[in-house]
């Protein structure tokens, strides 16, 4: 949450930082700000709202060194004063994370005569730097951090130092070396196209970044050598690729995500994990949001492939009430970003309890990859839209591969075929738009299914509410008559998924129950006979390509993602940046 950028080099810092912040905006977009250093002075602009709001005042920023921030508010409302950078004395700081003991530090420094301006936890860092500074910036930062509790990535300017410092504890910070200067960013995406090589700063390290280079020190302020790796990226990863929004671009990448994920599974030796699963006494999955919804699908897939019990747990619950594990258990942590605080905590607790830890993640350099025993890569490429789409599809592909201990090639072949079918679904945009128009006219939208369709219904509901702000819920169709039927009337739409031949008669019953209460129904099915029977009787029907029931979720999930996208656009929302949300929830 929140984005940090820093630049020191031969160019004007303001432009570099502004471009970096625009790329990081998906990390938080309540407010934004930049400080630059020029001629021994610090120049600062900051404002609530989007990064673009800084544009009219960019001319005020001088110098070739600076730091910037885009915020997702945790402490203090999203206004101009609470926006970062925070300034005190000779210092300007930007911070990602949470300072848990800020109130006591604030009281202590106030007693020393410090005056605070904001309601944030972060401002205390600028005051601590001022308090500890005796002419050595790195030392002051080290002393300041020794007083903090919580998690942080910090970039700071000091009027007396021609550069900036960076440190971290639990929140990501990546250093970059480019042709025209040196960078820090909280996310690799901001470095693409600007840095040639990168280095993930280790917890406790302090980096001094100047226009001449980067020096890194360990926690004892001793110089340390850290490796920089070439930053490889594909041109198409950056930008919306001609689509009006990242969300649409990313849904259109579902098929290639399945293909790339299958190939990577084979080439990175992940097949060996199947033997580990075979020997496990239990498999527990943890994740949040969409990643948890993918874990629900994994329970069915892995449960059908292995004999031991398989269960999925919401990470924010599991960390306080963890399932019992032994040395023979396997924990699979599912996380697009690999940085979600609750997932990391739950995974650490289960690993400490003896479980072997597999991370299923889209970000190969993320926090979770540093303590997992094995990483199973999701190859979705950068996912910029706050709503997870292609990463969910990639996670499903990983679970299919993990669930095929005996015939991985056959499973891979089936996934390659389903990837072709996903492309067909994506090209059927008119059906998605039709159902989306019903959604935006409805007071509420329910997503129903049976068997594997339930998991997709739950994820489809999350997607719709997240990007369109229409109230929705996803649940098993059989539960309708146990309560939710009371909510059904002509102003409510029910989207019924019917992709499993063995359960389709039961799902039809739910459709009848809704129609007889004058509720609106949209049916999404892979079964031609269901489409033939129901299409004339419901408000909308979408026939997806035929697919075996265990693979149909790739198609129905893609369909629901498209519906959510179109509903958001029709409702006048920004699907890429839903209100109050941010990509990658690195705070608890
Ligand atoms: O990066 P992660 O997969 O760990 O993120 C988990 C959730 O925060 C995430 O899936 C969230 O629910 C998305 N906004 C859903 O679209």
PDB file of C-alpha atoms and ligand atoms in Angstrom, residues 287-292 334-340 343 386-389 391 395 459 462-463 466 581-585, ligand 1:
ATOM      1  CA  UNK A 287      -4.755 -16.188   1.165  1.00  0.00           C
ATOM      2  CA  UNK A 288      -6.899 -13.060   1.160  1.00  0.00           C
ATOM      3  CA  UNK A 289      -9.559 -11.743  -1.194  1.00  0.00           C
ATOM      4  CA  UNK A 290      -9.237 -13.148  -4.688  1.00  0.00           C
ATOM      5  CA  UNK A 291      -6.243 -15.259  -3.682  1.00  0.00           C
ATOM      6  CA  UNK A 292      -8.415 -16.927  -1.028  1.00  0.00           C
ATOM      7  CA  UNK A 334      -1.496 -17.803  -2.342  1.00  0.00           C
ATOM      8  CA  UNK A 335      -0.748 -14.157  -3.100  1.00  0.00           C
ATOM      9  CA  UNK A 336      -0.556 -12.194  -6.327  1.00  0.00           C
ATOM     10  CA  UNK A 337       1.761  -9.601  -4.835  1.00  0.00           C
ATOM     11  CA  UNK A 338       3.553 -11.818  -2.330  1.00  0.00           C
ATOM     12  CA  UNK A 339       3.448  -8.816   0.004  1.00  0.00           C
ATOM     13  CA  UNK A 340       0.031  -9.115   1.692  1.00  0.00           C
ATOM     14  CA  UNK A 343      -0.888 -13.839   4.219  1.00  0.00           C
ATOM     15  CA  UNK A 386      -6.440  -3.100  -8.267  1.00  0.00           C
ATOM     16  CA  UNK A 387      -8.951  -5.859  -9.024  1.00  0.00           C
ATOM     17  CA  UNK A 388      -7.133  -9.144  -9.524  1.00  0.00           C
ATOM     18  CA  UNK A 389      -8.068 -10.848 -12.806  1.00  0.00           C
ATOM     19  CA  UNK A 391      -3.471 -13.460 -11.555  1.00  0.00           C
ATOM     20  CA  UNK A 395      -3.339 -19.242  -9.760  1.00  0.00           C
ATOM     21  CA  UNK A 459     -15.068 -14.453  -6.900  1.00  0.00           C
ATOM     22  CA  UNK A 462     -16.114  -9.770  -5.197  1.00  0.00           C
ATOM     23  CA  UNK A 463     -15.121  -8.497  -8.629  1.00  0.00           C
ATOM     24  CA  UNK A 466     -15.139  -3.985  -5.943  1.00  0.00           C
ATOM     25  CA  UNK A 581      -8.841   0.259  -2.132  1.00  0.00           C
ATOM     26  CA  UNK A 582      -5.245  -0.234  -3.169  1.00  0.00           C
ATOM     27  CA  UNK A 583      -3.283  -3.039  -4.744  1.00  0.00           C
ATOM     28  CA  UNK A 584      -1.271  -5.138  -2.321  1.00  0.00           C
ATOM     29  CA  UNK A 585      -2.369  -4.719   1.285  1.00  0.00           C
TER      30      UNK A 585
HETATM   31  O1  LIG B   1      -1.644  -9.692  -3.521  1.00  0.00           O
HETATM   32  P1  LIG B   1      -2.631 -10.648  -2.916  1.00  0.00           P
HETATM   33  O2  LIG B   1      -3.096 -11.672  -3.873  1.00  0.00           O
HETATM   34  O3  LIG B   1      -2.119 -11.273  -1.658  1.00  0.00           O
HETATM   35  O4  LIG B   1      -3.870  -9.767  -2.545  1.00  0.00           O
HETATM   36  C1  LIG B   1      -4.960 -10.307  -1.848  1.00  0.00           C
HETATM   37  C2  LIG B   1      -6.156  -9.398  -1.908  1.00  0.00           C
HETATM   38  O5  LIG B   1      -5.858  -8.174  -1.304  1.00  0.00           O
HETATM   39  C3  LIG B   1      -6.615  -9.144  -3.339  1.00  0.00           C
HETATM   40  O6  LIG B   1      -6.917 -10.330  -3.997  1.00  0.00           O
HETATM   41  C4  LIG B   1      -7.857  -8.241  -3.367  1.00  0.00           C
HETATM   42  O7  LIG B   1      -8.935  -8.932  -2.810  1.00  0.00           O
HETATM   43  C5  LIG B   1      -8.152  -7.803  -4.796  1.00  0.00           C
HETATM   44  N1  LIG B   1      -8.448  -6.394  -4.796  1.00  0.00           N
HETATM   45  C6  LIG B   1      -9.307  -8.526  -5.388  1.00  0.00           C
HETATM   46  O8  LIG B   1      -9.587  -8.117  -6.678  1.00  0.00           O
END
